[in-house]
């Protein structure tokens, strides 16, 4: 019996494995054409100031409108794009599209707010990243201060390189945010020496803020450390009133999460900025 179930498990495992590697190949194949077919779309998630409830920024989040699979979330294709190197072209498109959209909102006469764009490690390692960003800002006519670039702690492992690269980028006038803060390889020394403007507290710490004393302590500590280093602090993944109240009590600057809004289409951001939607 044990043997039999062992065999079944093995079969099941190998089945799943084969399916998933075949799946990956199929996705990889489709991904190569997705860009030229115009299948990517950006959604935008609002970021709110906790004192006055104003929308103070949006994060651009990519989705893939697959002809058969529907809307594919980034976790299902960004890792594949990273592996194959396609992330560089996709990332260029994201930067271009986010800047274009932000300028379009401004041209509609809406309140000017920065758009945050997630950078992947491969993009960050490109020699010509600063030139690219600079060119995209020129082409779209967006002022640098309305672009925020999100990096992760893993990109700062080579501190010399990261420092050089971030100084170049910030000399353009763009802001740098440290995404998923607290989950990665972090050294407080880096925070002090890198030209970072904002910390994004990872949502894994926010989720159980009410139940887990440890998470609450970490969140409070990140906020106070961030402020002492003159950084803005935003919390990700805020899903309910209690989490928001905790963050407010601890003077977190901004929040982003389903509680106030999921990622939405660009048109909906325009309506929100027009004041059709209010908090
Ligand atoms: P991230 O940069 O940390 O983005 C935040 C993720 O949390 C988004 O997932 C967002 O939809 C989700 N989220 C927001 N509020 C809540 C909440 O209240 N509760 C929960 N449970 N989740 C919330 P999404 O859009 O699926 O993106 C996942 C990750 O994919 C992103 O994490 C980012 O690392 C990556 N990604 C997304 N767009 C891009 C892109 O254009 N380029 C690159 N390189 N990576 C991207
Ligand atoms: Mg992000
Ligand atoms: Mg994050
Ligand atoms: Mg991330």
CSV table of C-alpha atoms and ligand atoms in Angstrom, one decimal:
chain,number,residue,atom,x,y,z
A,1,UNK,CA,0.0,0.0,0.0
A,2,UNK,CA,2.7,2.4,1.0
A,3,UNK,CA,4.6,1.4,-2.2
A,4,UNK,CA,1.5,1.9,-4.3
A,5,UNK,CA,0.8,5.4,-2.9
A,6,UNK,CA,4.4,6.2,-3.3
A,7,UNK,CA,4.2,5.3,-6.9
A,8,UNK,CA,1.1,7.3,-7.3
A,9,UNK,CA,2.7,10.3,-5.8
A,10,UNK,CA,5.6,9.8,-8.1
A,11,UNK,CA,3.4,9.6,-11.1
A,12,UNK,CA,1.4,12.6,-9.9
A,13,UNK,CA,4.6,14.5,-9.3
A,14,UNK,CA,6.1,13.7,-12.7
A,15,UNK,CA,2.8,14.5,-14.4
A,16,UNK,CA,2.6,17.9,-12.8
A,17,UNK,CA,6.2,18.5,-13.5
A,18,UNK,CA,5.8,17.6,-17.2
A,19,UNK,CA,2.7,19.7,-17.5
A,20,UNK,CA,4.3,22.7,-15.9
A,21,UNK,CA,7.5,22.5,-18.0
A,22,UNK,CA,5.4,22.2,-21.1
A,23,UNK,CA,3.3,25.1,-19.8
A,24,UNK,CA,6.4,27.1,-19.3
A,25,UNK,CA,7.5,26.5,-22.8
A,26,UNK,CA,4.2,27.5,-24.2
A,27,UNK,CA,4.1,30.6,-22.2
A,28,UNK,CA,7.7,31.4,-23.1
A,29,UNK,CA,6.8,31.0,-26.7
A,30,UNK,CA,3.7,33.3,-26.5
A,31,UNK,CA,5.6,35.8,-24.4
A,32,UNK,CA,8.1,36.4,-27.3
A,33,UNK,CA,5.2,37.7,-29.4
A,34,UNK,CA,3.2,39.4,-26.7
A,35,UNK,CA,5.0,42.7,-27.1
A,36,UNK,CA,4.7,43.0,-30.9
A,37,UNK,CA,1.1,41.9,-30.6
A,38,UNK,CA,0.3,44.6,-28.1
A,39,UNK,CA,-0.9,42.2,-25.5
A,40,UNK,CA,0.5,44.0,-22.4
A,41,UNK,CA,-1.4,46.5,-20.5
A,42,UNK,CA,-0.6,48.6,-17.4
A,43,UNK,CA,-2.9,48.9,-14.5
A,44,UNK,CA,-2.3,51.6,-11.9
A,45,UNK,CA,-2.8,51.3,-8.1
A,46,UNK,CA,-3.3,54.6,-6.2
A,47,UNK,CA,-1.1,55.6,-3.3
A,48,UNK,CA,-2.7,57.8,-0.7
A,49,UNK,CA,-1.4,60.3,1.8
A,50,UNK,CA,-2.5,59.1,5.2
A,51,UNK,CA,-3.0,62.6,6.7
A,52,UNK,CA,-5.4,64.0,4.1
A,53,UNK,CA,-6.5,61.0,2.0
A,54,UNK,CA,-5.3,62.6,-1.3
A,55,UNK,CA,-4.0,60.4,-4.1
A,56,UNK,CA,-0.3,61.2,-4.2
A,57,UNK,CA,1.0,58.7,-6.7
A,58,UNK,CA,0.2,55.5,-8.6
A,59,UNK,CA,2.1,52.3,-9.2
A,60,UNK,CA,2.2,50.9,-12.7
A,61,UNK,CA,1.6,47.1,-12.6
A,62,UNK,CA,1.8,45.1,-15.8
A,63,UNK,CA,-0.7,42.5,-17.0
A,64,UNK,CA,-0.7,40.3,-20.0
A,65,UNK,CA,-3.9,40.0,-22.0
A,66,UNK,CA,-3.4,36.5,-23.3
A,67,UNK,CA,-5.7,35.6,-26.2
A,68,UNK,CA,-6.7,32.3,-24.6
A,69,UNK,CA,-5.7,32.6,-20.9
A,70,UNK,CA,-7.2,36.0,-20.2
A,71,UNK,CA,-5.5,38.5,-17.9
A,72,UNK,CA,-2.2,36.9,-16.8
A,73,UNK,CA,-0.7,38.4,-13.6
A,74,UNK,CA,2.9,39.4,-13.5
A,75,UNK,CA,4.0,36.7,-11.1
A,76,UNK,CA,3.2,34.2,-13.8
A,77,UNK,CA,5.3,35.7,-16.6
A,78,UNK,CA,7.8,38.2,-15.1
A,79,UNK,CA,10.1,35.4,-13.8
A,80,UNK,CA,10.0,33.8,-17.3
A,81,UNK,CA,10.8,37.1,-18.9
A,82,UNK,CA,13.7,37.5,-16.5
A,83,UNK,CA,15.1,34.1,-17.4
A,84,UNK,CA,15.0,34.7,-21.1
A,85,UNK,CA,16.1,38.3,-21.0
A,86,UNK,CA,12.9,39.5,-22.5
A,87,UNK,CA,12.3,41.5,-19.4
A,88,UNK,CA,14.6,44.2,-20.8
A,89,UNK,CA,12.3,45.0,-23.8
A,90,UNK,CA,9.2,44.5,-21.7
A,91,UNK,CA,10.6,46.9,-19.1
A,92,UNK,CA,11.4,49.5,-21.7
A,93,UNK,CA,7.8,49.3,-22.8
A,94,UNK,CA,6.5,49.7,-19.3
A,95,UNK,CA,8.7,52.7,-18.7
A,96,UNK,CA,7.6,54.3,-21.9
A,97,UNK,CA,3.9,53.5,-21.4
A,98,UNK,CA,3.8,54.7,-17.8
A,99,UNK,CA,5.5,58.0,-18.6
A,100,UNK,CA,3.2,58.5,-21.6
A,101,UNK,CA,0.1,57.8,-19.6
A,102,UNK,CA,1.2,60.1,-16.8
A,103,UNK,CA,1.8,62.9,-19.2
A,104,UNK,CA,-1.6,62.3,-20.8
A,105,UNK,CA,-3.3,62.7,-17.4
A,106,UNK,CA,-1.4,66.0,-16.9
A,107,UNK,CA,-2.4,67.1,-20.4
A,108,UNK,CA,-6.0,66.5,-19.4
A,109,UNK,CA,-5.5,69.0,-16.7
A,110,UNK,CA,-5.5,66.5,-13.8
A,111,UNK,CA,-3.5,66.9,-10.6
A,112,UNK,CA,0.2,66.0,-11.3
A,113,UNK,CA,1.3,63.0,-9.4
A,114,UNK,CA,4.3,60.7,-9.8
A,115,UNK,CA,4.0,57.2,-11.4
A,116,UNK,CA,6.0,54.4,-9.9
A,117,UNK,CA,7.6,51.8,-12.2
A,118,UNK,CA,9.0,48.5,-11.0
A,119,UNK,CA,12.6,47.8,-12.2
A,120,UNK,CA,13.8,44.2,-12.6
A,121,UNK,CA,17.3,43.3,-11.8
A,122,UNK,CA,18.3,42.8,-15.5
A,123,UNK,CA,17.0,46.2,-16.3
A,124,UNK,CA,18.9,47.7,-13.4
A,125,UNK,CA,22.1,46.1,-14.6
A,126,UNK,CA,21.9,47.6,-18.1
A,127,UNK,CA,24.8,50.0,-18.8
A,128,UNK,CA,22.5,52.5,-20.5
A,129,UNK,CA,19.6,52.5,-18.2
A,130,UNK,CA,20.0,56.2,-17.3
A,131,UNK,CA,20.3,57.2,-21.0
A,132,UNK,CA,17.1,55.2,-21.7
A,133,UNK,CA,15.2,56.8,-18.9
A,134,UNK,CA,16.4,60.2,-19.9
A,135,UNK,CA,15.4,59.6,-23.5
A,136,UNK,CA,11.9,58.3,-22.5
A,137,UNK,CA,11.3,61.4,-20.4
A,138,UNK,CA,12.3,63.5,-23.3
A,139,UNK,CA,10.1,61.6,-25.8
A,140,UNK,CA,7.1,61.6,-23.6
A,141,UNK,CA,7.6,65.1,-22.2
A,142,UNK,CA,7.2,64.0,-18.6
A,143,UNK,CA,9.2,65.9,-16.0
A,144,UNK,CA,11.6,63.6,-14.1
A,145,UNK,CA,10.0,64.4,-10.7
A,146,UNK,CA,6.9,62.7,-11.8
A,147,UNK,CA,8.7,59.4,-12.3
A,148,UNK,CA,9.5,57.1,-9.4
A,149,UNK,CA,11.6,53.9,-9.9
A,150,UNK,CA,11.1,50.9,-7.6
A,151,UNK,CA,14.1,48.8,-6.9
A,152,UNK,CA,14.5,45.9,-4.4
A,153,UNK,CA,17.1,45.2,-1.8
A,154,UNK,CA,18.7,42.5,-4.0
A,155,UNK,CA,19.7,45.1,-6.5
A,156,UNK,CA,21.9,46.8,-4.0
A,157,UNK,CA,24.1,43.8,-3.1
A,158,UNK,CA,26.9,45.3,-5.2
A,159,UNK,CA,26.9,48.5,-3.2
A,160,UNK,CA,29.4,50.4,-5.4
A,161,UNK,CA,27.6,49.6,-8.6
A,162,UNK,CA,24.1,50.3,-7.1
A,163,UNK,CA,25.4,53.6,-5.7
A,164,UNK,CA,26.8,54.8,-9.0
A,165,UNK,CA,23.7,53.7,-10.9
A,166,UNK,CA,21.3,55.3,-8.5
A,167,UNK,CA,23.2,58.5,-8.3
A,168,UNK,CA,23.1,58.7,-12.1
A,169,UNK,CA,19.3,58.1,-12.1
A,170,UNK,CA,18.6,60.6,-9.3
A,171,UNK,CA,20.7,63.2,-11.1
A,172,UNK,CA,18.0,63.2,-13.8
A,173,UNK,CA,15.5,64.1,-11.1
A,174,UNK,CA,13.6,60.8,-10.7
A,175,UNK,CA,12.9,59.4,-7.3
A,176,UNK,CA,13.9,56.0,-6.0
A,177,UNK,CA,11.8,53.8,-3.8
A,178,UNK,CA,12.9,50.6,-2.1
A,179,UNK,CA,10.2,48.0,-2.8
A,180,UNK,CA,9.2,45.0,-0.6
A,181,UNK,CA,11.4,46.5,2.1
A,182,UNK,CA,12.2,44.2,5.0
A,183,UNK,CA,12.1,40.9,3.0
A,184,UNK,CA,15.5,41.0,1.4
A,185,UNK,CA,19.1,41.4,2.0
A,186,UNK,CA,19.3,44.6,3.8
A,187,UNK,CA,22.0,46.5,5.6
A,188,UNK,CA,21.2,49.7,7.3
A,189,UNK,CA,24.5,51.1,6.1
A,190,UNK,CA,23.2,50.8,2.5
A,191,UNK,CA,20.1,52.8,3.4
A,192,UNK,CA,22.2,55.5,4.7
A,193,UNK,CA,24.5,55.7,1.7
A,194,UNK,CA,22.2,55.2,-1.2
A,195,UNK,CA,20.1,58.1,-2.7
A,196,UNK,CA,16.8,56.5,-1.9
A,197,UNK,CA,13.7,58.7,-1.3
A,198,UNK,CA,11.1,56.2,0.0
A,199,UNK,CA,10.7,52.9,1.7
A,200,UNK,CA,7.8,50.6,0.8
A,201,UNK,CA,7.0,48.3,3.7
A,202,UNK,CA,6.4,44.8,2.3
A,203,UNK,CA,2.8,43.7,2.6
A,204,UNK,CA,3.8,40.5,4.5
A,205,UNK,CA,4.5,42.7,7.5
A,206,UNK,CA,1.2,44.6,7.1
A,207,UNK,CA,-1.0,41.6,6.7
A,208,UNK,CA,-1.0,40.4,10.3
A,209,UNK,CA,-0.2,43.7,11.9
A,210,UNK,CA,-3.2,43.3,14.3
A,211,UNK,CA,-2.5,39.7,15.4
A,212,UNK,CA,1.3,39.5,15.3
A,213,UNK,CA,3.1,41.7,17.8
A,214,UNK,CA,6.4,41.0,15.9
A,215,UNK,CA,5.0,42.3,12.7
A,216,UNK,CA,3.6,45.4,14.4
A,217,UNK,CA,7.0,46.0,16.0
A,218,UNK,CA,8.8,45.7,12.7
A,219,UNK,CA,6.4,48.0,10.9
A,220,UNK,CA,6.7,50.7,13.6
A,221,UNK,CA,10.5,50.3,13.6
A,222,UNK,CA,10.7,50.7,9.8
A,223,UNK,CA,8.5,53.9,9.9
A,224,UNK,CA,10.6,55.5,12.6
A,225,UNK,CA,13.9,54.5,11.1
A,226,UNK,CA,12.8,55.7,7.7
A,227,UNK,CA,11.8,59.1,9.1
A,228,UNK,CA,15.1,59.4,11.0
A,229,UNK,CA,16.9,58.8,7.7
A,230,UNK,CA,14.6,61.5,6.1
A,231,UNK,CA,12.9,58.9,3.9
A,232,UNK,CA,9.2,58.8,3.0
A,233,UNK,CA,7.5,55.6,4.1
A,234,UNK,CA,4.6,53.9,2.4
A,235,UNK,CA,2.9,50.6,3.4
A,236,UNK,CA,1.9,48.1,0.8
A,237,UNK,CA,-1.0,45.7,1.0
A,238,UNK,CA,-3.3,47.6,3.3
A,239,UNK,CA,-6.6,45.7,3.2
A,240,UNK,CA,-8.6,47.0,6.2
A,241,UNK,CA,-9.4,49.9,8.5
A,242,UNK,CA,-7.5,48.4,11.5
A,243,UNK,CA,-4.3,48.2,9.5
A,244,UNK,CA,-4.8,51.7,8.2
A,245,UNK,CA,-5.4,53.0,11.7
A,246,UNK,CA,-2.3,51.3,13.0
A,247,UNK,CA,-0.2,52.9,10.2
A,248,UNK,CA,-1.8,56.3,10.8
A,249,UNK,CA,-1.0,56.1,14.6
A,250,UNK,CA,2.6,55.3,13.8
A,251,UNK,CA,2.8,58.3,11.3
A,252,UNK,CA,3.3,56.2,8.2
A,253,UNK,CA,3.2,58.8,5.3
A,254,UNK,CA,1.3,56.8,2.6
A,255,UNK,CA,-0.6,53.7,2.0
A,256,UNK,CA,-1.3,51.5,-1.0
A,257,UNK,CA,-3.7,48.5,-0.9
A,258,UNK,CA,-7.1,47.0,-1.7
A,259,UNK,CA,-8.6,48.9,1.2
A,260,UNK,CA,-8.7,52.1,-0.7
A,261,UNK,CA,-8.2,50.7,-4.3
A,262,UNK,CA,-7.0,47.7,-6.2
A,263,UNK,CA,-4.9,48.4,-9.4
A,264,UNK,CA,-7.3,49.8,-12.0
A,265,UNK,CA,-7.2,50.9,-15.6
A,266,UNK,CA,-5.7,54.3,-16.6
A,267,UNK,CA,-9.2,55.7,-17.4
A,268,UNK,CA,-10.4,55.0,-13.8
A,269,UNK,CA,-7.4,56.8,-12.4
A,270,UNK,CA,-8.4,59.9,-14.4
A,271,UNK,CA,-11.9,59.7,-13.0
A,272,UNK,CA,-10.5,59.3,-9.5
A,273,UNK,CA,-8.3,62.4,-10.0
A,274,UNK,CA,-11.3,64.3,-11.3
A,275,UNK,CA,-12.8,63.7,-8.0
A,276,UNK,CA,-15.6,61.4,-9.2
A,277,UNK,CA,-14.2,59.0,-6.6
A,278,UNK,CA,-13.5,60.3,-3.1
A,279,UNK,CA,-12.3,58.9,0.2
B,1,LIG,P1,5.0,44.8,-6.1
B,1,LIG,O1,5.8,45.7,-6.9
B,1,LIG,O2,5.3,44.6,-4.7
B,1,LIG,O3,3.5,45.2,-6.3
B,1,LIG,C1,2.5,45.1,-5.4
B,1,LIG,C2,1.6,43.9,-5.6
B,1,LIG,O4,0.7,43.8,-4.5
B,1,LIG,C3,0.7,44.0,-6.9
B,1,LIG,O5,0.6,42.7,-7.4
B,1,LIG,C4,-0.6,44.5,-6.3
B,1,LIG,O6,-1.7,44.2,-7.1
B,1,LIG,C5,-0.6,43.7,-5.0
B,1,LIG,N1,-1.5,44.4,-4.0
B,1,LIG,C6,-1.8,45.7,-3.9
B,1,LIG,N2,-2.6,45.9,-2.8
B,1,LIG,C7,-2.8,44.7,-2.2
B,1,LIG,C8,-3.5,44.3,-1.1
B,1,LIG,O7,-4.1,45.1,-0.4
B,1,LIG,N3,-3.5,43.0,-0.8
B,1,LIG,C9,-2.8,42.1,-1.5
B,1,LIG,N4,-2.8,40.8,-1.2
B,1,LIG,N5,-2.1,42.4,-2.6
B,1,LIG,C10,-2.1,43.7,-3.0
B,1,LIG,P2,0.8,42.4,-8.9
B,1,LIG,O8,0.2,43.5,-9.8
B,1,LIG,O9,0.2,41.0,-9.2
B,1,LIG,O10,2.3,42.4,-9.1
B,1,LIG,C11,3.1,41.4,-8.5
B,1,LIG,C12,4.6,41.8,-8.6
B,1,LIG,O11,5.0,41.7,-10.0
B,1,LIG,C13,5.0,43.2,-8.2
B,1,LIG,O12,5.1,43.3,-6.8
B,1,LIG,C14,6.3,43.4,-8.9
B,1,LIG,O13,7.3,42.8,-8.2
B,1,LIG,C15,6.0,42.6,-10.2
B,1,LIG,N6,5.7,43.5,-11.3
B,1,LIG,C16,4.5,44.1,-11.6
B,1,LIG,N7,4.6,44.9,-12.7
B,1,LIG,C17,5.9,44.9,-13.0
B,1,LIG,C18,6.6,45.5,-14.1
B,1,LIG,O14,6.1,46.3,-14.9
B,1,LIG,N8,7.9,45.2,-14.2
B,1,LIG,C19,8.6,44.4,-13.3
B,1,LIG,N9,9.9,44.2,-13.4
B,1,LIG,N10,7.9,43.8,-12.3
B,1,LIG,C20,6.6,44.0,-12.2
B,2,LIG,MG1,6.4,47.6,-6.7
B,3,LIG,MG1,6.1,45.4,-3.2
B,4,LIG,MG1,8.2,43.7,-6.0
